[in-house]
Amino acid sequence: MIKAGIIGATGYAGGELVRLLLGHKDAEIIWYGSKSFVGSKYAEIYQNMFQLVEADCLDDNIEELSEQADVIFTATPQGYLSSVLTEDILNKVKVIDLSADYRIKDVSVYEKWYGITHKSPHLVEEAVYGLCEENRGKIKNARLVANPGCYPTCSFLAIAPLVKERLIDEKSIIIDAKSGTTGAGRGAKTDNLFCEVNENIKAYGVASHRHTPEIEQQLGEAAGSPARISFTPHLVPMMRGILVTAYADVRPGVTKEQIRNAYVKAYENEYFVRVLKERICPQTKWVEGSNFADVNAVYDERTGRVVMMGAIDNLVKGAAGQAVQNMNLMFGLNEQEGLQLVPVFP
Amino acid sequence: MIKAGIIGATGYAGGELVRLLLGHKDAEIIWYGSKSFVGSKYAEIYQNMFQLVEADCLDDNIEELSEQADVIFTATPQGYLSSVLTEDILNKVKVIDLSADYRIKDVSVYEKWYGITHKSPHLVEEAVYGLCEENRGKIKNARLVANPGCYPTCSFLAIAPLVKERLIDEKSIIIDAKSGTTGAGRGAKTDNLFCEVNENIKAYGVASHRHTPEIEQQLGEAAGSPARISFTPHLVPMMRGILVTAYADVRPGVTKEQIRNAYVKAYENEYFVRVLKERICPQTKWVEGSNFADVNAVYDERTGRVVMMGAIDNLVKGAAGQAVQNMNLMFGLNEQEGLQLVPVFP
Amino acid sequence: MIKAGIIGATGYAGGELVRLLLGHKDAEIIWYGSKSFVGSKYAEIYQNMFQLVEADCLDDNIEELSEQADVIFTATPQGYLSSVLTEDILNKVKVIDLSADYRIKDVSVYEKWYGITHKSPHLVEEAVYGLCEENRGKIKNARLVANPGCYPTCSFLAIAPLVKERLIDEKSIIIDAKSGTTGAGRGAKTDNLFCEVNENIKAYGVASHRHTPEIEQQLGEAAGSPARISFTPHLVPMMRGILVTAYADVRPGVTKEQIRNAYVKAYENEYFVRVLKERICPQTKWVEGSNFADVNAVYDERTGRVVMMGAIDNLVKGAAGQAVQNMNLMFGLNEQEGLQLVPVFP
Amino acid sequence: MIKAGIIGATGYAGGELVRLLLGHKDAEIIWYGSKSFVGSKYAEIYQNMFQLVEADCLDDNIEELSEQADVIFTATPQGYLSSVLTEDILNKVKVIDLSADYRIKDVSVYEKWYGITHKSPHLVEEAVYGLCEENRGKIKNARLVANPGCYPTCSFLAIAPLVKERLIDEKSIIIDAKSGTTGAGRGAKTDNLFCEVNENIKAYGVASHRHTPEIEQQLGEAAGSPARISFTPHLVPMMRGILVTAYADVRPGVTKEQIRNAYVKAYENEYFVRVLKERICPQTKWVEGSNFADVNAVYDERTGRVVMMGAIDNLVKGAAGQAVQNMNLMFGLNEQEGLQLVPVFP
């Protein structure tokens, strides 16, 4: 039985981790860490867990936790883990970080976009970017996994097949993304009140969202040459789900069939990525509660552009689900263990 | 492996049955019956099932199905099953009916409230009312189970403890119930359009809703004397969930402690019914996607009335989940098999 | 031109007051008071007002304001107005209080339910309860109007006709009320986040909500004898709207026609209260954005109870709209001025 | 008093026309035309109109109507008006068409995208495209106005200033649009049920939506050279509102200030188009219920692209409001008459 500790268990991603790990036959949660709720019963913070979790919330003492756990999940604010993680901890326990601290390989880029001085840059190189479909091999042997951001996961899975096959111009990529409100966290902010979010849609972080360099890094790596994207996230009046609609110029001579085939080839052996039938557009509702990413593309011959689409549940494939998928890989388990979740509809 | 057939697999309750049975280790679905979609791929009707269900929709030939299946679930309009069910079928296969056809023991009451002539009244007596917490023993041996209605399930679980202990006057019960819109089905009706339901709440079926006699029958049985209730359902702009707020006069001399104890006693051994801590009111969100029923009561000494509250997911404990729970009992399985679903929050 | 000042202009009720007064031909807003946003442009707090309101937010200096204004609206927390209001202010300016400070005639009842010591009990007697349909005459001559609570307004309008005609037992009244989330205010609280409110319904303040004594006071007055009600509010995943479903025992011998006639008689000359046709249940959506209250009742002869229903927009008839209606009366204007708002659908 | 007739008064756009015209001091509705509800009381179809509209629904006899009315609004399916409109009618009455029949100047383009044979192509030339901010002069003298589509209105207002000043490459424009569900109409379709739309977002009509050629026509005209756009609409779980997020390559040497100035210059005298302050992104909620269009742009120097944003209420500025604005112009009234609607928030 894998002993798992969670630091940041009372945020939405942390809560989802608890939900998924409770259904995982080879893991048990031994530490519900929460800065704000130390000493409270976890099930009083998340009443859905009543009679399912009896534990109290503990603090975020990662040193102590590293003595007890086999794996630590950190669903913490940016800058937390990088300020406390040590070689010593990594010698004792595997770490899966749901924050952005170890995702960006170029520390100066991280520091610029996040406005934070990185406190453990020496560990960045070692960290494996935990997009399982892409880095499966490396993840299996990793001590430290940087669990991908929600937008980057969905964007990459929707776009990468065409970039890898060099069917689109990687300088022309525009990503218009739409997210449910869990992405904004459980903090008490006026902007996230029901009455402000409901019956509303808006763009935010235009030309400045922190997931931009992460997406550029991953797409650039897949392309073999730097990518420069426009990325615009939007807040949608729903709880879960990310939809990515991406646009790019198709390279001359590329056919509709090549585009289709690129997706089929990329994902034919991937359980969690579903290439929808032609003309079927992904919908966030079809993946809700599950670890699936639904993708598809439409080639618009009239304009010479392709519209690439992807949908995930931001809390599952975009956060906790992918984290568990990473854990499964790191511990040599069946990659799907605990993640065979049928999407909840409606 | 139990071979399960579903007639009415493309309604919301049918879809939920599919979701639950796909996660059940001892059952497999061999028949996706759907009057409207015969010949279509099931996963094209419910795209969340893409790559999870490969089967096509079949018709509603219960004769044929009874040759192949061990259990048949009927999630069909009122009057369907009672018009086709026969002794012969029941000799071959167990039947769990999610419609109201066999719930009401007094056929004349059924016919009056439903406006339907019952075609197989001789089978009503045999049918077991499938509220597992109440009729566990009978269900284990039943051939035909009448799966309870969503409102009756939630109402009964919230009220029965006080009725059984005779702490309230069963003639004074008023039930004000609120339901998500899945309760209205997947039929294309203007009233159920997003733009009509959203940002709206209304009562409907006032003094005439068909679940009234079912609730009266069950509460009356629990009380040992006839109950006469006022029942008012409301449509709420959410997808899943039923909340029941019920009121009754407390009998003279009854204490707050007696009320609390009645709930504790009734449910201390019930996994699926959670008696919340004092002063905590049930919320539909805390049970969403799960088979739990959360209940609690507040005794208002000022008025001499008790407010009884219950919350369920109408598609799970109020329909498909309870149906699977019944199946588990009927086939001698662990009652919780396939139903250890952690509520999805948020 | 009436010069109006608002203290508490940046809450939801305050914002609605601004919306309504901007459309009022005989009033202008001269003071946008806001404790939290002094010095900010009002239109930066409510961007819907961009280019419509150029003013900055001012403080809550009621003394200073009383020198400049003809009428002051206070949309402030309980206890604020009663701690600053003086005879001197009332000599200079009319005051319409949207808080509860002057609604309850028995100060000890106010102090018990609100847990606040009333600082100006000598002004309670003078204050007129501003339910226009009930107290029109007194309001016309009032200096201080206590604008009714949202739940009491809707409850009273739905129930009063039967109480006044003594067709129901006023001791048997149960009020099950449902409110949109604007009723919870614009404060940043976790409980009111989109992800907590959406896809959820819950009761709150069971047997303890502060609107209880206000409703009892008004219904008792209408009945001519004390009323004792059970009142349970619920939070609904919508922004605006209150629906009241109320139950009472019908007195022996009362007919369906008498019940209908009581409503017709009570409201035949009231523009803002619409008695719906028989069997039509009020829906909050039908009054959204308007000052209408829709009411109706169904007599259930089977149980001997009547189900009384009412719907209002809590921010309009339940707060700002009624406040403007009061202002119109106090200043001798057409009662409907600025309030001929067609409900927005959908 | 202008006598207005509406054909298609029971759709959502028709209903909004009724709401707006009821508040218009110089117009009265004399004909509520509705194919589906002839003979029903209009207020039974839209209960929000109870006691505000007493009329019954009439048929769609435009000949008869043209004898009685000064202006006819047609909120009808594509192809209806073009099949019944005649020179004779236009000699008697002004016509404002909310359908697409007369928007596209190249009839073959219309016929290709709409799949309809145009029955009165001889009237296309005369029809004025009713985007008031663009064609004010022509509208004043028009007999036949083609009221713009919802997406084209919002797209054009957000993008045109940069196209006109030739600051962006009009071949590089990508429009990612998001619409509330009223855009899908009031027809009873499964796809538009609450349980299908809620907690969901999807693209639809990818590379094939009929508003594409309309947007291209208008932007091309503004640019003085053909535009070729990618246009992708999305369905959002809200009732009203369109948000457009558009992307284009900025021409070399163009500065941030030039971009800002283009918007200021374009709209400084336009009441209904609000250029938000720098860095403020439009939100649909800020214009809900009003005829405003909020626009803004962010120049991303890093990528050399500009992100242009616009928000409207699709039923008001995107349909009925703009139609009334057109009527005001055609009849020599104040353009704002009946449209000084403060956005409803929240």
PDB file of N, CA and C in Angstrom, chain B residues 12 46 180-183 185-190 192-199 236-239 346, chain D residues 12 46 180-183 185-190 192-199 236-239 346:
ATOM      1  N   TYR B  12     -32.016   9.641 -18.898  1.00  0.00           N
ATOM      2  CA  TYR B  12     -30.980  10.001 -17.925  1.00  0.00           C
ATOM      3  C   TYR B  12     -30.761   8.905 -16.871  1.00  0.00           C
ATOM      4  N   TYR B  46     -24.743   9.002 -25.998  1.00  0.00           N
ATOM      5  CA  TYR B  46     -24.035   9.509 -24.812  1.00  0.00           C
ATOM      6  C   TYR B  46     -22.545   9.489 -25.107  1.00  0.00           C
ATOM      7  N   GLY B 180     -33.368  18.716  -9.049  1.00  0.00           N
ATOM      8  CA  GLY B 180     -32.647  19.096 -10.250  1.00  0.00           C
ATOM      9  C   GLY B 180     -33.420  18.661 -11.490  1.00  0.00           C
ATOM     10  N   THR B 181     -32.958  19.111 -12.634  1.00  0.00           N
ATOM     11  CA  THR B 181     -33.737  19.010 -13.855  1.00  0.00           C
ATOM     12  C   THR B 181     -33.598  17.670 -14.560  1.00  0.00           C
ATOM     13  N   THR B 182     -32.626  16.858 -14.179  1.00  0.00           N
ATOM     14  CA  THR B 182     -32.601  15.507 -14.732  1.00  0.00           C
ATOM     15  C   THR B 182     -33.892  14.778 -14.389  1.00  0.00           C
ATOM     16  N   GLY B 183     -34.513  15.173 -13.282  1.00  0.00           N
ATOM     17  CA  GLY B 183     -35.780  14.562 -12.903  1.00  0.00           C
ATOM     18  C   GLY B 183     -36.868  14.733 -13.944  1.00  0.00           C
ATOM     19  N   GLY B 185     -36.328  14.424 -17.130  1.00  0.00           N
ATOM     20  CA  GLY B 185     -36.054  13.561 -18.266  1.00  0.00           C
ATOM     21  C   GLY B 185     -35.350  14.257 -19.406  1.00  0.00           C
ATOM     22  N   ARG B 186     -35.010  13.431 -20.424  1.00  0.00           N
ATOM     23  CA  ARG B 186     -34.230  13.960 -21.550  1.00  0.00           C
ATOM     24  C   ARG B 186     -35.095  14.316 -22.756  1.00  0.00           C
ATOM     25  N   GLY B 187     -36.398  14.266 -22.581  1.00  0.00           N
ATOM     26  CA  GLY B 187     -37.276  14.616 -23.692  1.00  0.00           C
ATOM     27  C   GLY B 187     -37.152  16.089 -24.063  1.00  0.00           C
ATOM     28  N   ALA B 188     -37.314  16.377 -25.339  1.00  0.00           N
ATOM     29  CA  ALA B 188     -37.156  17.752 -25.823  1.00  0.00           C
ATOM     30  C   ALA B 188     -38.424  18.552 -25.583  1.00  0.00           C
ATOM     31  N   LYS B 189     -38.461  19.247 -24.454  1.00  0.00           N
ATOM     32  CA  LYS B 189     -39.622  20.084 -24.132  1.00  0.00           C
ATOM     33  C   LYS B 189     -39.154  21.505 -23.869  1.00  0.00           C
ATOM     34  N   THR B 190     -39.924  22.459 -24.339  1.00  0.00           N
ATOM     35  CA  THR B 190     -39.567  23.869 -24.137  1.00  0.00           C
ATOM     36  C   THR B 190     -39.338  24.180 -22.663  1.00  0.00           C
ATOM     37  N   ASN B 192     -38.053  22.612 -20.411  1.00  0.00           N
ATOM     38  CA  ASN B 192     -36.796  22.129 -19.848  1.00  0.00           C
ATOM     39  C   ASN B 192     -35.570  22.669 -20.560  1.00  0.00           C
ATOM     40  N   LEU B 193     -35.772  23.625 -21.447  1.00  0.00           N
ATOM     41  CA  LEU B 193     -34.631  24.267 -22.107  1.00  0.00           C
ATOM     42  C   LEU B 193     -33.783  25.018 -21.083  1.00  0.00           C
ATOM     43  N   PHE B 194     -32.524  25.127 -21.385  1.00  0.00           N
ATOM     44  CA  PHE B 194     -31.633  25.853 -20.485  1.00  0.00           C
ATOM     45  C   PHE B 194     -32.186  27.230 -20.149  1.00  0.00           C
ATOM     46  N   CYS B 195     -32.648  27.948 -21.180  1.00  0.00           N
ATOM     47  CA  CYS B 195     -33.068  29.336 -20.958  1.00  0.00           C
ATOM     48  C   CYS B 195     -34.366  29.461 -20.177  1.00  0.00           C
ATOM     49  N   GLU B 196     -35.083  28.369 -20.020  1.00  0.00           N
ATOM     50  CA  GLU B 196     -36.316  28.401 -19.239  1.00  0.00           C
ATOM     51  C   GLU B 196     -36.074  27.968 -17.795  1.00  0.00           C
ATOM     52  N   VAL B 197     -35.117  27.075 -17.617  1.00  0.00           N
ATOM     53  CA  VAL B 197     -34.862  26.507 -16.286  1.00  0.00           C
ATOM     54  C   VAL B 197     -33.869  27.361 -15.504  1.00  0.00           C
ATOM     55  N   ASN B 198     -32.875  27.878 -16.217  1.00  0.00           N
ATOM     56  CA  ASN B 198     -31.811  28.615 -15.549  1.00  0.00           C
ATOM     57  C   ASN B 198     -32.380  29.883 -14.914  1.00  0.00           C
ATOM     58  N   GLU B 199     -31.765  30.274 -13.798  1.00  0.00           N
ATOM     59  CA  GLU B 199     -32.191  31.507 -13.115  1.00  0.00           C
ATOM     60  C   GLU B 199     -33.701  31.473 -12.861  1.00  0.00           C
ATOM     61  N   VAL B 236     -35.470  23.089  -9.726  1.00  0.00           N
ATOM     62  CA  VAL B 236     -34.340  23.947  -9.362  1.00  0.00           C
ATOM     63  C   VAL B 236     -33.340  23.979 -10.514  1.00  0.00           C
ATOM     64  N   PRO B 237     -32.698  25.138 -10.758  1.00  0.00           N
ATOM     65  CA  PRO B 237     -31.743  25.202 -11.865  1.00  0.00           C
ATOM     66  C   PRO B 237     -30.425  24.493 -11.563  1.00  0.00           C
ATOM     67  N   MET B 238     -30.525  23.204 -11.432  1.00  0.00           N
ATOM     68  CA  MET B 238     -29.335  22.363 -11.299  1.00  0.00           C
ATOM     69  C   MET B 238     -29.659  21.056 -12.013  1.00  0.00           C
ATOM     70  N   MET B 239     -28.664  20.235 -12.220  1.00  0.00           N
ATOM     71  CA  MET B 239     -28.884  19.022 -12.988  1.00  0.00           C
ATOM     72  C   MET B 239     -29.325  17.862 -12.102  1.00  0.00           C
ATOM     73  N   PRO B 346     -16.172  20.014  -6.226  1.00  0.00           N
ATOM     74  CA  PRO B 346     -17.457  20.579  -6.625  1.00  0.00           C
ATOM     75  C   PRO B 346     -17.784  20.117  -8.002  1.00  0.00           C
TER      76      PRO B 346
ATOM     77  N   TYR D  12     -37.282  34.085 -28.894  1.00  0.00           N
ATOM     78  CA  TYR D  12     -36.608  34.899 -27.882  1.00  0.00           C
ATOM     79  C   TYR D  12     -36.340  36.321 -28.371  1.00  0.00           C
ATOM     80  N   TYR D  46     -45.516  34.044 -22.902  1.00  0.00           N
ATOM     81  CA  TYR D  46     -44.503  34.720 -22.086  1.00  0.00           C
ATOM     82  C   TYR D  46     -45.178  35.299 -20.852  1.00  0.00           C
ATOM     83  N   GLY D 180     -24.324  32.931 -25.350  1.00  0.00           N
ATOM     84  CA  GLY D 180     -25.333  32.359 -24.487  1.00  0.00           C
ATOM     85  C   GLY D 180     -26.341  31.562 -25.295  1.00  0.00           C
ATOM     86  N   THR D 181     -27.199  30.845 -24.606  1.00  0.00           N
ATOM     87  CA  THR D 181     -28.036  29.843 -25.236  1.00  0.00           C
ATOM     88  C   THR D 181     -29.301  30.406 -25.850  1.00  0.00           C
ATOM     89  N   THR D 182     -29.673  31.633 -25.530  1.00  0.00           N
ATOM     90  CA  THR D 182     -30.804  32.227 -26.244  1.00  0.00           C
ATOM     91  C   THR D 182     -30.500  32.280 -27.743  1.00  0.00           C
ATOM     92  N   GLY D 183     -29.211  32.349 -28.090  1.00  0.00           N
ATOM     93  CA  GLY D 183     -28.829  32.342 -29.495  1.00  0.00           C
ATOM     94  C   GLY D 183     -29.304  31.109 -30.243  1.00  0.00           C
ATOM     95  N   GLY D 185     -32.232  29.782 -29.813  1.00  0.00           N
ATOM     96  CA  GLY D 185     -33.675  29.838 -30.011  1.00  0.00           C
ATOM     97  C   GLY D 185     -34.484  29.085 -28.977  1.00  0.00           C
ATOM     98  N   ARG D 186     -35.817  29.203 -29.125  1.00  0.00           N
ATOM     99  CA  ARG D 186     -36.710  28.609 -28.138  1.00  0.00           C
ATOM    100  C   ARG D 186     -37.277  27.265 -28.584  1.00  0.00           C
ATOM    101  N   GLY D 187     -36.782  26.766 -29.688  1.00  0.00           N
ATOM    102  CA  GLY D 187     -37.271  25.474 -30.151  1.00  0.00           C
ATOM    103  C   GLY D 187     -36.904  24.357 -29.192  1.00  0.00           C
ATOM    104  N   ALA D 188     -37.772  23.367 -29.099  1.00  0.00           N
ATOM    105  CA  ALA D 188     -37.548  22.260 -28.164  1.00  0.00           C
ATOM    106  C   ALA D 188     -36.593  21.244 -28.771  1.00  0.00           C
ATOM    107  N   LYS D 189     -35.301  21.398 -28.475  1.00  0.00           N
ATOM    108  CA  LYS D 189     -34.299  20.458 -28.967  1.00  0.00           C
ATOM    109  C   LYS D 189     -33.511  19.887 -27.797  1.00  0.00           C
ATOM    110  N   THR D 190     -33.217  18.609 -27.857  1.00  0.00           N
ATOM    111  CA  THR D 190     -32.459  17.970 -26.782  1.00  0.00           C
ATOM    112  C   THR D 190     -31.158  18.707 -26.500  1.00  0.00           C
ATOM    113  N   ASN D 192     -30.443  21.645 -26.441  1.00  0.00           N
ATOM    114  CA  ASN D 192     -30.575  22.903 -25.706  1.00  0.00           C
ATOM    115  C   ASN D 192     -31.242  22.742 -24.353  1.00  0.00           C
ATOM    116  N   LEU D 193     -31.443  21.498 -23.922  1.00  0.00           N
ATOM    117  CA  LEU D 193     -31.999  21.258 -22.592  1.00  0.00           C
ATOM    118  C   LEU D 193     -31.031  21.753 -21.522  1.00  0.00           C
ATOM    119  N   PHE D 194     -31.579  22.127 -20.407  1.00  0.00           N
ATOM    120  CA  PHE D 194     -30.738  22.593 -19.304  1.00  0.00           C
ATOM    121  C   PHE D 194     -29.632  21.587 -18.997  1.00  0.00           C
ATOM    122  N   CYS D 195     -29.999  20.314 -18.924  1.00  0.00           N
ATOM    123  CA  CYS D 195     -29.021  19.308 -18.495  1.00  0.00           C
ATOM    124  C   CYS D 195     -27.950  19.030 -19.542  1.00  0.00           C
ATOM    125  N   GLU D 196     -28.149  19.492 -20.746  1.00  0.00           N
ATOM    126  CA  GLU D 196     -27.137  19.301 -21.789  1.00  0.00           C
ATOM    127  C   GLU D 196     -26.225  20.525 -21.891  1.00  0.00           C
ATOM    128  N   VAL D 197     -26.794  21.699 -21.632  1.00  0.00           N
ATOM    129  CA  VAL D 197     -26.052  22.947 -21.802  1.00  0.00           C
ATOM    130  C   VAL D 197     -25.262  23.302 -20.547  1.00  0.00           C
ATOM    131  N   ASN D 198     -25.897  23.055 -19.411  1.00  0.00           N
ATOM    132  CA  ASN D 198     -25.282  23.454 -18.149  1.00  0.00           C
ATOM    133  C   ASN D 198     -23.980  22.687 -17.925  1.00  0.00           C
ATOM    134  N   GLU D 199     -23.047  23.349 -17.259  1.00  0.00           N
ATOM    135  CA  GLU D 199     -21.764  22.720 -16.936  1.00  0.00           C
ATOM    136  C   GLU D 199     -21.118  22.137 -18.200  1.00  0.00           C
ATOM    137  N   VAL D 236     -22.152  28.620 -24.571  1.00  0.00           N
ATOM    138  CA  VAL D 236     -21.753  28.804 -23.177  1.00  0.00           C
ATOM    139  C   VAL D 236     -22.974  28.616 -22.275  1.00  0.00           C
ATOM    140  N   PRO D 237     -22.795  28.038 -21.088  1.00  0.00           N
ATOM    141  CA  PRO D 237     -23.951  27.832 -20.194  1.00  0.00           C
ATOM    142  C   PRO D 237     -24.417  29.121 -19.531  1.00  0.00           C
ATOM    143  N   MET D 238     -24.921  29.999 -20.328  1.00  0.00           N
ATOM    144  CA  MET D 238     -25.562  31.214 -19.835  1.00  0.00           C
ATOM    145  C   MET D 238     -26.682  31.528 -20.815  1.00  0.00           C
ATOM    146  N   MET D 239     -27.547  32.434 -20.457  1.00  0.00           N
ATOM    147  CA  MET D 239     -28.710  32.694 -21.282  1.00  0.00           C
ATOM    148  C   MET D 239     -28.427  33.752 -22.346  1.00  0.00           C
ATOM    149  N   PRO D 346     -26.315  42.100 -10.589  1.00  0.00           N
ATOM    150  CA  PRO D 346     -25.990  40.872 -11.297  1.00  0.00           C
ATOM    151  C   PRO D 346     -27.253  40.232 -11.775  1.00  0.00           C
TER     152      PRO D 346
END
